[in-house]
XYZ file of C-alpha atoms in Angstrom:
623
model
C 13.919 3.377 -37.636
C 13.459 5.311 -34.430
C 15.026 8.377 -33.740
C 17.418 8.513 -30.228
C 16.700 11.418 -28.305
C 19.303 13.829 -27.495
C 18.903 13.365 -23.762
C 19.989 10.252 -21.657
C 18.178 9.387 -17.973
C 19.854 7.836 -15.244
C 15.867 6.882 -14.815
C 12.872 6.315 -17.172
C 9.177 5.963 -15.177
C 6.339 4.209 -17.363
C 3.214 5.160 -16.121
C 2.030 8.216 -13.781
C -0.277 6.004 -11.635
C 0.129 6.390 -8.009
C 3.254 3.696 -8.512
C 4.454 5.764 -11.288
C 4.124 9.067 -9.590
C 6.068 7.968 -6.421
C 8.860 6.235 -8.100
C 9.680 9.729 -10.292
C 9.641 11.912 -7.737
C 11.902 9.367 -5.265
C 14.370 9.150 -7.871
C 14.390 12.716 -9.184
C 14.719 13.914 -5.703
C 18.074 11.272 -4.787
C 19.713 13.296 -8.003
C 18.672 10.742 -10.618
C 17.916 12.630 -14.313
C 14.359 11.009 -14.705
C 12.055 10.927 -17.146
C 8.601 9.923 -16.460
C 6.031 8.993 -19.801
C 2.112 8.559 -19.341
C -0.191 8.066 -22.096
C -2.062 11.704 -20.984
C -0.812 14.195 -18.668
C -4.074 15.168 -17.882
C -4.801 11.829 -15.950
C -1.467 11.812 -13.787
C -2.669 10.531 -10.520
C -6.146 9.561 -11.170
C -8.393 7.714 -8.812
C -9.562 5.010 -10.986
C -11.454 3.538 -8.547
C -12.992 4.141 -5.540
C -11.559 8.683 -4.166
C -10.077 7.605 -1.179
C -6.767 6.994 0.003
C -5.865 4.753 2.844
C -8.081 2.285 4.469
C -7.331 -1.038 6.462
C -3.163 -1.855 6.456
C -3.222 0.801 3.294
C -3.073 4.070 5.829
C 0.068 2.198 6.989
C 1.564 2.223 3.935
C 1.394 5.884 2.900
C 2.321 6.504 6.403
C 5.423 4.626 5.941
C 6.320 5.992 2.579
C 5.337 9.446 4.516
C 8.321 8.452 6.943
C 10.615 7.400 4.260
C 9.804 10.766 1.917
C 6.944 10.031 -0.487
C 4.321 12.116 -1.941
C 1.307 10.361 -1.180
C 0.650 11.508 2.380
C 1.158 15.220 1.828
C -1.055 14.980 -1.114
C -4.050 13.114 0.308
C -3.670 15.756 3.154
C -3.693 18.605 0.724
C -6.971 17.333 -1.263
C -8.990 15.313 1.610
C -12.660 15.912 2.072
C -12.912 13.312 4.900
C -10.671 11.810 7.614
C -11.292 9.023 9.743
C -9.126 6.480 11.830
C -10.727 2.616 10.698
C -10.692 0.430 14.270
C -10.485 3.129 16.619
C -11.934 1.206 19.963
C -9.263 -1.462 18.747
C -5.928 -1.663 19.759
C -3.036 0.391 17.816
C -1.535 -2.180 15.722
C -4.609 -2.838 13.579
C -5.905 1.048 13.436
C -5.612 2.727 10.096
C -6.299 5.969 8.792
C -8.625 6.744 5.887
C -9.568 10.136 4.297
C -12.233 11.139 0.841
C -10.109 12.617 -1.372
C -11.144 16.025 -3.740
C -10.066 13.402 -6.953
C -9.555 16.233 -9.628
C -7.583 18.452 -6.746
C -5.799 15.605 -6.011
C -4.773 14.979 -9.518
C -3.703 18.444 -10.235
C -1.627 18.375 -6.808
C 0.179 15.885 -7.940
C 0.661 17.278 -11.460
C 1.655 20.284 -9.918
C 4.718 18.870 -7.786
C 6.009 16.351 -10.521
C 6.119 19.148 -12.933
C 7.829 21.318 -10.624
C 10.169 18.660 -9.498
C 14.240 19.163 -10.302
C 15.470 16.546 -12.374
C 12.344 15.394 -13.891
C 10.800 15.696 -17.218
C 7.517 14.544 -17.572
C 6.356 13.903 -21.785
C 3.108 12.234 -23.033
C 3.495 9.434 -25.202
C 2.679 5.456 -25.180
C 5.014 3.440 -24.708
C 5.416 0.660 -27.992
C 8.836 -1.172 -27.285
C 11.601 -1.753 -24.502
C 14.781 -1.922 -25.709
C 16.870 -4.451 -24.443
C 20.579 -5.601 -25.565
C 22.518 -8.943 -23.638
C 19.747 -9.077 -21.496
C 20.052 -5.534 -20.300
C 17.644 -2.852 -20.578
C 18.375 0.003 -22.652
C 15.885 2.228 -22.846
C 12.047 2.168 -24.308
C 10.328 3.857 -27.770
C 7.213 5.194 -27.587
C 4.253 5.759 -30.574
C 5.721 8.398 -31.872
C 8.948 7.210 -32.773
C 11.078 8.421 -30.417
C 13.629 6.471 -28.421
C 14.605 7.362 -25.127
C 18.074 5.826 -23.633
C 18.345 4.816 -20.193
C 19.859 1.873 -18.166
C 17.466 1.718 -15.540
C 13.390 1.770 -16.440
C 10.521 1.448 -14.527
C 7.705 -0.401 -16.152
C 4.062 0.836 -13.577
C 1.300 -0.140 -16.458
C -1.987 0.232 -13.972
C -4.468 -1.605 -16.067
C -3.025 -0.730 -19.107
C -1.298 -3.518 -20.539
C -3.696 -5.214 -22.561
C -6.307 -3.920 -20.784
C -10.041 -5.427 -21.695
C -13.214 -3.349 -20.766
C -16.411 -5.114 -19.752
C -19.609 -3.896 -19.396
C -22.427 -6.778 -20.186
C -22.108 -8.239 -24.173
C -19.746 -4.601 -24.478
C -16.594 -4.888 -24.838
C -13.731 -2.995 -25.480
C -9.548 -2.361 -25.177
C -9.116 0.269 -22.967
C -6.393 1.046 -19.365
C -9.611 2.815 -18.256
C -13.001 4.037 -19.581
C -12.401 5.512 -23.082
C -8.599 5.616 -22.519
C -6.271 3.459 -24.792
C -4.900 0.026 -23.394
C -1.104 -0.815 -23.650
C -1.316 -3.533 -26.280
C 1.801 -3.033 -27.886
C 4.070 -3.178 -24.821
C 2.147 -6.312 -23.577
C 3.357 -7.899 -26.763
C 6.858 -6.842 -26.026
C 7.041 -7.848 -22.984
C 5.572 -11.436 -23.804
C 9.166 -11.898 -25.853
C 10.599 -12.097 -22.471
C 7.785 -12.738 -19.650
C 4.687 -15.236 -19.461
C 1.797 -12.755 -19.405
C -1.221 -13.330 -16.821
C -4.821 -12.315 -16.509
C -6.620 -10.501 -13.744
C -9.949 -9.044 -13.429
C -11.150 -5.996 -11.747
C -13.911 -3.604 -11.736
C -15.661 -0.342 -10.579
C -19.316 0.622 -9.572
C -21.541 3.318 -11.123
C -20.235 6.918 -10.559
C -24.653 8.768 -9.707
C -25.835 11.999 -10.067
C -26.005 13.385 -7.059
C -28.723 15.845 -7.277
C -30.643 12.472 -8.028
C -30.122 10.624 -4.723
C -32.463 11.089 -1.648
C -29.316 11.487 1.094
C -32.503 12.231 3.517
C -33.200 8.202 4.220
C -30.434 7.454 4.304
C -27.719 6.974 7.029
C -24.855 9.920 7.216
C -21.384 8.959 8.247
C -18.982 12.390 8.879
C -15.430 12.260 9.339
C -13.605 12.460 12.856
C -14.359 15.289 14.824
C -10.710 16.514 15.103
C -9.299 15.113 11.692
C -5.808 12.870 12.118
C -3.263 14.036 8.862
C -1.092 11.075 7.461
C 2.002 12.816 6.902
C 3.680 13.781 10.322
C 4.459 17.166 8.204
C 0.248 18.359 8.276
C -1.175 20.015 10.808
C -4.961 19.715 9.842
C -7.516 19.903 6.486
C -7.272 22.571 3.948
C -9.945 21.724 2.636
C -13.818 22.144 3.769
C -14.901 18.233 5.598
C -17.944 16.412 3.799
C -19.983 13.521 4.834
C -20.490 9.704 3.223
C -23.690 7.889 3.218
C -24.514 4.000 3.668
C -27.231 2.192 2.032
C -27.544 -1.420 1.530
C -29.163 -4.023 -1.274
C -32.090 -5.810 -0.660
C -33.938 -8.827 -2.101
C -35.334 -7.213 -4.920
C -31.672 -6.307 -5.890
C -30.792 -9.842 -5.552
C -33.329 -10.970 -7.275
C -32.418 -8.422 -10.730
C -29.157 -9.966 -10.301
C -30.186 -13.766 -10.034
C -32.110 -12.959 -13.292
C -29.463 -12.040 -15.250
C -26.680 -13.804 -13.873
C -26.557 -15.617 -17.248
C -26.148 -12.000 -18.903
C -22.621 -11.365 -16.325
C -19.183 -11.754 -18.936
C -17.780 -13.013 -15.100
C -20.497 -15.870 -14.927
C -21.218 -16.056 -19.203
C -17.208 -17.607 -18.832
C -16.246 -14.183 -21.187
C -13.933 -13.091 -18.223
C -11.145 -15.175 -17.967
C -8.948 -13.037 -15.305
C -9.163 -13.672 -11.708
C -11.022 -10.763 -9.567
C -10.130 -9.952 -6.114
C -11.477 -11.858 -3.753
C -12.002 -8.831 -0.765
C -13.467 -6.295 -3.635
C -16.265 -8.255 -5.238
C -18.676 -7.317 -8.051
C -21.778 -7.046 -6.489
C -22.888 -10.254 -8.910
C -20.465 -12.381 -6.831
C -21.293 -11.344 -3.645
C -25.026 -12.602 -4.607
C -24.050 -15.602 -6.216
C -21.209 -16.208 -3.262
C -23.435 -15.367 -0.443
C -26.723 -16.452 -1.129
C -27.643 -16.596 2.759
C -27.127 -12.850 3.075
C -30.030 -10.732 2.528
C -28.181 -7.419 2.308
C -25.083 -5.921 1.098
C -23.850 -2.603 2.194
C -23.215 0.758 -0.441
C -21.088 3.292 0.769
C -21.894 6.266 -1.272
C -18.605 9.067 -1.818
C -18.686 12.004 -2.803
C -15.636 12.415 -5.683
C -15.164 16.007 -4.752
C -16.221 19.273 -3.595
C -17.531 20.509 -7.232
C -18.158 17.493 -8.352
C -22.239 15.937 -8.613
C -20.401 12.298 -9.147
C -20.734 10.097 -6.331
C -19.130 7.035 -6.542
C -21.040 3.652 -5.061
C -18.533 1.666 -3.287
C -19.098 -1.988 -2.993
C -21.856 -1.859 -5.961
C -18.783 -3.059 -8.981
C -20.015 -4.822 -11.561
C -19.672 -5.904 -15.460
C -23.660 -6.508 -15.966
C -25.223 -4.918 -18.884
C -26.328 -1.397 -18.752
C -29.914 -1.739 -18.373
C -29.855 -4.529 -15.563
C -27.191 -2.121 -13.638
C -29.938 0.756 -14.095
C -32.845 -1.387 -12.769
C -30.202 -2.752 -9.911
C -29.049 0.593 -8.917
C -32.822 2.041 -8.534
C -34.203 -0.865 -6.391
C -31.892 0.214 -3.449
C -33.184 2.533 -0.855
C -32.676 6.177 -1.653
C -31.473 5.455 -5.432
C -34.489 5.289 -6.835
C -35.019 7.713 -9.042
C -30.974 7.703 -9.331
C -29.055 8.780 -13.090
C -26.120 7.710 -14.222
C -23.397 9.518 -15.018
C -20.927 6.897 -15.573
C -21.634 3.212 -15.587
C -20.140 0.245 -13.847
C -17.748 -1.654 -15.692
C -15.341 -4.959 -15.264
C -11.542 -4.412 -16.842
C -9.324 -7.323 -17.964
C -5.639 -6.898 -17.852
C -2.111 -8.357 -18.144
C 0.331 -8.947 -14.965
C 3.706 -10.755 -14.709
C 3.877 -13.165 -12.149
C 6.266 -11.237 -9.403
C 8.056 -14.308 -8.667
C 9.687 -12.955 -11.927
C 11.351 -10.118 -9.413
C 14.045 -10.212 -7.262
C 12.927 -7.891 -3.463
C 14.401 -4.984 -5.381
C 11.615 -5.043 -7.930
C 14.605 -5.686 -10.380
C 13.583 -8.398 -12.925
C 15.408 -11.664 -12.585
C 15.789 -11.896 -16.742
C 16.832 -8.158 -17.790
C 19.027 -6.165 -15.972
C 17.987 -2.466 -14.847
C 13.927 -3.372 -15.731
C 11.872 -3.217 -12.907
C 8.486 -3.685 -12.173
C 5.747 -1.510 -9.975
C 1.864 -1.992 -9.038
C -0.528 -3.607 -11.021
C 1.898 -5.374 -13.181
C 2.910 -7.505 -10.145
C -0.285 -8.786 -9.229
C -1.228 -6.376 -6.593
C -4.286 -3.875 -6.137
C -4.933 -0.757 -4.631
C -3.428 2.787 -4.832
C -1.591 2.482 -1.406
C 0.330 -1.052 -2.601
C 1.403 0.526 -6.112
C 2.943 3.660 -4.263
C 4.419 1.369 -1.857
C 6.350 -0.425 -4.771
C 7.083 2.060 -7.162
C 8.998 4.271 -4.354
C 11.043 1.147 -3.722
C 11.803 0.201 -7.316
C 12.964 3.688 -7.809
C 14.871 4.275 -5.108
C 16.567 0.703 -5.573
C 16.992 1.522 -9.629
C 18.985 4.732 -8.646
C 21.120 3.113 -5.924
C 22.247 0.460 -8.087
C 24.416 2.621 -10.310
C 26.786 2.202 -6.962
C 25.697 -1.803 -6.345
C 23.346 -0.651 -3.248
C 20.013 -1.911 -3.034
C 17.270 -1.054 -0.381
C 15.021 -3.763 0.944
C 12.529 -3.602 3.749
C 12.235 -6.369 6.473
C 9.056 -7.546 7.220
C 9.472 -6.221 10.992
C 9.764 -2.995 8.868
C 7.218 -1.888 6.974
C 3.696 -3.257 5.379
C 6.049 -2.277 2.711
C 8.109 -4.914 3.440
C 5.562 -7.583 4.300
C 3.895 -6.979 0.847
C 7.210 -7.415 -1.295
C 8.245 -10.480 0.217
C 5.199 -11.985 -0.364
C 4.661 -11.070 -4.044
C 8.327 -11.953 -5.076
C 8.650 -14.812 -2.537
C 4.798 -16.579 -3.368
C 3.734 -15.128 -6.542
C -0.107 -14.480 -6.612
C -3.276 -15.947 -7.939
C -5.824 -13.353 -7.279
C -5.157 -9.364 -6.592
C -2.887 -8.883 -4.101
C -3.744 -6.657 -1.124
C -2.333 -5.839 2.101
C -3.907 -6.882 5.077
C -2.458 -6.364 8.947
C -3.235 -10.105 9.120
C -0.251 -10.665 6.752
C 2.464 -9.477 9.100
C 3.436 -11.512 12.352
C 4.851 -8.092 14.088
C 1.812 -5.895 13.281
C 2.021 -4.558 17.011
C 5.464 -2.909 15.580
C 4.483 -1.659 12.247
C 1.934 0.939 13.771
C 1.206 3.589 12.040
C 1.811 6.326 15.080
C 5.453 4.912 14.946
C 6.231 5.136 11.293
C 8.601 7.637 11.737
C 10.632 5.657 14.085
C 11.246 3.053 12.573
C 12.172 4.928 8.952
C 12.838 8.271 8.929
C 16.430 7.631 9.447
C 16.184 5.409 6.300
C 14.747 7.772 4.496
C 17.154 11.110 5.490
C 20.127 8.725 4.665
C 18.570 8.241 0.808
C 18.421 11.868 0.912
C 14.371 12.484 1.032
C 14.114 13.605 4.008
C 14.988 17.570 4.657
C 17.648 17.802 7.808
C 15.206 19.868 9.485
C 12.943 17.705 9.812
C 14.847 14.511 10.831
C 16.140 17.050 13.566
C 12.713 17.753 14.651
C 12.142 14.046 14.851
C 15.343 13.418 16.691
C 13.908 16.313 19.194
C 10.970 13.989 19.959
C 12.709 11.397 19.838
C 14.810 12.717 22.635
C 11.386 13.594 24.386
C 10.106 10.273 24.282
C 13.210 9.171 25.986
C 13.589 11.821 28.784
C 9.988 10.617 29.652
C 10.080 7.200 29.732
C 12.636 7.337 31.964
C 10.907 9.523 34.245
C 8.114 7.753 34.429
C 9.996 4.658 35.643
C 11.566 7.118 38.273
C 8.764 8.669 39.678
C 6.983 6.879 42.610
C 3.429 7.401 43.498
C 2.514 6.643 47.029
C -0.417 5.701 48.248
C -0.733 8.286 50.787
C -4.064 10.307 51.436
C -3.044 13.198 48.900
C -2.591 10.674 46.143
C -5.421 8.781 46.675
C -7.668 11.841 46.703
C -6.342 13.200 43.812
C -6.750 9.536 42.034
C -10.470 9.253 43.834
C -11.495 11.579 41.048
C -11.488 9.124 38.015
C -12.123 6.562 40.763
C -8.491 4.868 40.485
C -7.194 3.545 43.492
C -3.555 2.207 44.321
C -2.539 0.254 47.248
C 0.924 -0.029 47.477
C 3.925 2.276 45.686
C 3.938 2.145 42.203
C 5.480 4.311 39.146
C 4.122 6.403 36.840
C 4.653 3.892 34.806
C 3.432 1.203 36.313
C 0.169 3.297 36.821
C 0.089 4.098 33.096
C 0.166 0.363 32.304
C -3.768 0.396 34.024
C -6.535 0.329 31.348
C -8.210 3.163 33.288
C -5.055 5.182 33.192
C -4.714 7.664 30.363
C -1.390 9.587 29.632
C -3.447 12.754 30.204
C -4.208 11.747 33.819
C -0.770 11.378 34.859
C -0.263 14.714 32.873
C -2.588 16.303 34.982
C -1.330 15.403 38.230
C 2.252 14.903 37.656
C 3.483 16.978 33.996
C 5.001 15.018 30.905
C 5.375 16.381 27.712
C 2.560 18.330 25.234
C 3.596 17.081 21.935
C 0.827 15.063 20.759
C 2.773 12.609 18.481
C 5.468 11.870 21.310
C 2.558 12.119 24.107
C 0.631 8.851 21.911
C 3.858 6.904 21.893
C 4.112 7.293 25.296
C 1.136 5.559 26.077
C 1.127 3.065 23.552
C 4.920 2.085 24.751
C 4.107 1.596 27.785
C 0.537 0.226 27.830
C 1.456 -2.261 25.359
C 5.174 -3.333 26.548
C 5.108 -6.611 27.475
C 3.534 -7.457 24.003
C 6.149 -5.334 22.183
C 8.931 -6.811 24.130
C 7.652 -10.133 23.108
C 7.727 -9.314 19.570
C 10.960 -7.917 19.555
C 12.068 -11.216 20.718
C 10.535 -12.935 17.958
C 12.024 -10.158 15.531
C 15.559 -11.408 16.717
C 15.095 -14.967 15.919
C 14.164 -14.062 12.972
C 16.363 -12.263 12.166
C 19.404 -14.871 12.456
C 18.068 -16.693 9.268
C 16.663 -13.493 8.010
C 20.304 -11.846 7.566
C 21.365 -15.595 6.148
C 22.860 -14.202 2.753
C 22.683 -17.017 -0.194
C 25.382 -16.245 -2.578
C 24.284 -15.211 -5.760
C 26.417 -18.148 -7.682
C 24.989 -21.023 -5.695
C 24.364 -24.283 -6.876
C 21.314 -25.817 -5.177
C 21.627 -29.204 -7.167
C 24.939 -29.420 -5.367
C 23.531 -29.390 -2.062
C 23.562 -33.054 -0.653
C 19.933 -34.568 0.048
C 17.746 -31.779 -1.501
C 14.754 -32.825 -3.206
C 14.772 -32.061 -7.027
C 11.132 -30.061 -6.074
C 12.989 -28.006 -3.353
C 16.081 -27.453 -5.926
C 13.369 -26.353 -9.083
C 11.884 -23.894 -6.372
C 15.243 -22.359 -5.403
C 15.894 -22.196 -8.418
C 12.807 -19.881 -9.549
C 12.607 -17.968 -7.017
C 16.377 -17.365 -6.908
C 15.870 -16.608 -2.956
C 18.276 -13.743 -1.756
C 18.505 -14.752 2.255
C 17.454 -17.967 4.165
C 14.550 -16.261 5.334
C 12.738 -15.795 2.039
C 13.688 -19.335 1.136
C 11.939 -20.321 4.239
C 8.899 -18.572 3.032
C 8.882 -20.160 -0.474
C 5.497 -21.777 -0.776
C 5.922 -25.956 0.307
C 9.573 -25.662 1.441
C 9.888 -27.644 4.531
C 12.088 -27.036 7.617
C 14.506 -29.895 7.143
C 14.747 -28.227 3.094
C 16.047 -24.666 4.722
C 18.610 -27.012 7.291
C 20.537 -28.529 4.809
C 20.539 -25.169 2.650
C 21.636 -23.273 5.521
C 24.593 -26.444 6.314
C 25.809 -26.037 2.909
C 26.098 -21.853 2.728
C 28.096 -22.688 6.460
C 30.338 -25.299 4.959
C 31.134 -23.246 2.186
C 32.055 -20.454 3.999
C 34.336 -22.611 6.233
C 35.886 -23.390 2.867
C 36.195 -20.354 1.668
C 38.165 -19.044 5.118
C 40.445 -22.274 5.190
């Protein structure tokens, strides 16, 4: 018999991950009493993997949740050891930020601010049981024997649940290197959900006073270091450098050797890796015309000697990882301080989840992170903000849910709860058709207003926004008012960064030029010195015509988008629909005509007689 304890939550959190962390602190700071357990406090917020946040479509999530009131942005900008902008000779809508992160600074950040966090207890403990009554969620026991009561809880396991460690004929349960897996919860939650398997996996962390950095090739951060939250105003920290080296055929060849000796390849590992992190066994087995693969080498922190080698994962035994390791230039007299290992672990299909992150079976049980399939820091924070913020507005039957033209955010949900997944989900800017609009220099347009009306937002700085905001405007407008013309005066000034102009044009017009920078029409005729509104003013209007386009698209998208499907529908009622099309309606359980229309193998003339029968049904219903 478990004993109750003497305090109810609005809110119980399972798992301080980077999901976990996020989704206390969002609902702790809307007024929720929250409770957040983690098998040891000590590793709240730890970088599992690689000590870097951001990266590729990731820097535009934490700049989104940055927007909306998160954590993760003021943290990463608090610990960071490196910043760099990913694709900066590209064009804004696929640049991302990316910074090094001090890993044990950034851990006891984050400690720091949940434990001084209102409305937020924070307790140690695994977590055994869920307690569920009528198909409603009740609250969860942990090892100890205590039951905590709550109506609304938050399950963000990582790796945890039944997690499997790998490393050659070793293996072991573990969440993380010498850390206990989840078992018992996985077999709790099996009485309710089909469990899954997937596969992932870290590299060697070396001793750095064992590396030659001298061959090898140095890659600093930015010169003048770009924050992610719109809050910063530079590094606290002092800025370090990365290194690159790369494999060669005498790595390859190690590996070839004792492919047979790889749990992936021996048929051991049963879970499904992800396909855009690789062990470095499956890049040589996958690749077998590439002669090279390259090894970014990270530092893990300012007093640390660990660096960690990313893109060299794998689950080979311990001696064929040593002689692998030391055939690559400038490891090779290189120690170990931690070896590379593969990790097994259960997920729940997300098609199991309705865009809330609510489960479909139990009521008030949500889901964040790696239990839905997905990988990466960024994509768990992403989630476990919006299952918390959607588990505390649900005591008043509200529920927040990000379009796609909203938020990577967005895109990711409705992919995981609309397709399901088959290999670790990650977010890409090739998975959004509006990427142009989901930039990350614009985050705070598009959600801070979201975010100040959920209450995580201070009002002093959604007025400072709505001060730029009104600067962006006054500008744009002058710009379209001002005429250049091309009189001697003009042209001599222009001569200078050899622009020329032939007939009258605007500053705006003359902005739209590829050779026309916002600081040149500063320079000759004023605009405005902030630096966030001054790069939305050239981004606006260099890119226009392809935003205007989009925006076009957004609206037609929009019209089936905001195509409600009631709740009680029938779909085996509907007149002509295939019994495949009704079973997949019927799964899914799609919320709008848009995500229907997304369901994988659902055909056009499928979402035309669904969208018929909601429009005759309504005419019913108003007769």
């Amino acid at each position: 018999m478990n004993l109750i304890y003497d305090k109810t939550y609005d809110v119980i959190v399972v798992g301080a991950g980077h999901a976990g962390c996020e989704a206390a602190l969002a609902a702790a700071r809307m007024g929720a009493k929250t409770l957040l357990i983690t098998i040891y406090v000590e590793t709240i917020a730890q970088m599992s993997c690689n000590p870097a946040i951001g990266g590729l479509a990731k820097g535009n999530i934490v700049k989104d949740l940055d927007a909306l009131g998160g954590e993760m942005a003021k943290n990463i900008d608090e610990t960071g050891i490196q910043f760099k902008v990913l694709n900066k000779k590209k064009g804004p809508a696929v640049r991302s930020s990316r910074a090094q992160a001090d890993k044990k600074l950034y851990r006891e950040r984050m400690i720091s601010v949940l434990m001084d966090q209102e409305n937020l207890d924070v307790k140690q403990g695994v977590v055994t049981d869920i307690v569920v009554e009528n198909d409603i969620v009740k609250g969860v026991v942990v090892d100890y024997g205590l039951y905590f009561k709550s109506d609304k809880v938050i399950l963000t396991t990582g790796t945890f649940l039944n997690g499997l460690i790998h490393i050659g004929d070793k293996r072991y349960p573990a969440g993380r290197a010498n850390e206990f897996a989840s078992v018992d919860l996985a077999e709790a939650l099996k009485r309710y959900f089909p469990l899954e398997r997937l596969k992932t996996g870290t590299p060697a962390r070396l001793d750095a006073d064992t590396i030659n950095f001298s061959v090898l090739e140095e890659q600093p951060g930015d010169n003048e270091p770009k924050m992610f939250s719109f809050e910063s105003k530079g590094p606290k920290l002092p800025q370090v450098s990365c290194y690159i080296t790369y494999t060669n055929e005498k790595t390859h060849s190690i590996i070839n050797e004792n492919m047979h000796r790889s749990p992936l390849y021996a048929g051991v590992i049963k879970g499904i890796g992800p396909r855009y992190c690789p062990s470095i066994e499956d890049k040589v087995k996958k690749f077998p015309d590439k002669s090279r693969h390259q090894i970014f080498l990270e530092p893990e922190g300012l007093d640390s000697r660990e660096i960690y080698a990313n893109g060299f994962s794998s689950s080979l035994p311990i001696d064929v990882q040593i002689a692998m390791y030391r055939s690559v230039k400038g490891l090779e007299n290189v120690e170990f301080v931690r070896p590379a290992y593969a990790i097994e672990y259960d997920f729940v299909q997300p098609t199991n989840l309705y865009p809330t992150l609510e489960t479909k079976k139990i009521k008030g049980l949500y889901f964040a992170g790696q239990i839905n399939g997905t990988t990466g820091y960024e994509e768990a924070a992403g989630q476990g903000f919006v299952a918390a913020v959607n588990a505390v507005l649900s005591y008043d039957n509200k529920e927040f849910i990000l379009g796609r033209d909203e938020s990577y955010i967005g895109v990711m949900i409705d992919d995981l709860v609309t397709k399901g997944v088959d290999e670790p989900y990650r977010v890409f800017h090739s998975r959004s058709e509006y990427r142009l609009l989901l930039r990350e220099d614009n985050a705070e347009f598009r959600l801070i207003s979201k975010g100040y009306d959920l209450g995580l937002i201070r009002k002093s700085r959604y007025e400072r926004f709505l001060r730029e905001k009104e600067m962006f405007e006054k500008e744009m407008k002058r710009l379209d008012e001002i005429k250049v013309n091309p009189d001697k005066h003009n042209q001599d000034k222009l001569s200078k960064y050899n622009i020329k102009i032939n007939n009258p044009v605007s500053l705006k017009e003359l902005l739209r030029r590829p050779e026309v920078s916002y600081e040149i029409i500063k320079e000759f005729w004023g605009g405005v010195e902030n630096e966030r509104v001054a790069e939305q003013i050239e981004i606006s209007v260099k890119y226009e015509g392809y935003i205007a386009k989009q925006m076009q698209e957004v609206e037609r998208f929009r019209k089936i988008e905001n195509v409600r499907i009631p709740d009680t529908l029938d779909f085996s009622k509907i007149k002509g629909l295939r019994r495949e099309f009704i079973e997949k309606f019927e799964r899914i359980k799609p919320k709008t005509l848009g995500q229907a229309s997304r369901i994988p193998g659902v055909t056009p003339a499928a979402i035309s007689l669904l969208h018929i029968y909601i429009e005759d049904e309504k005419r019913k219903r108003n007769i």
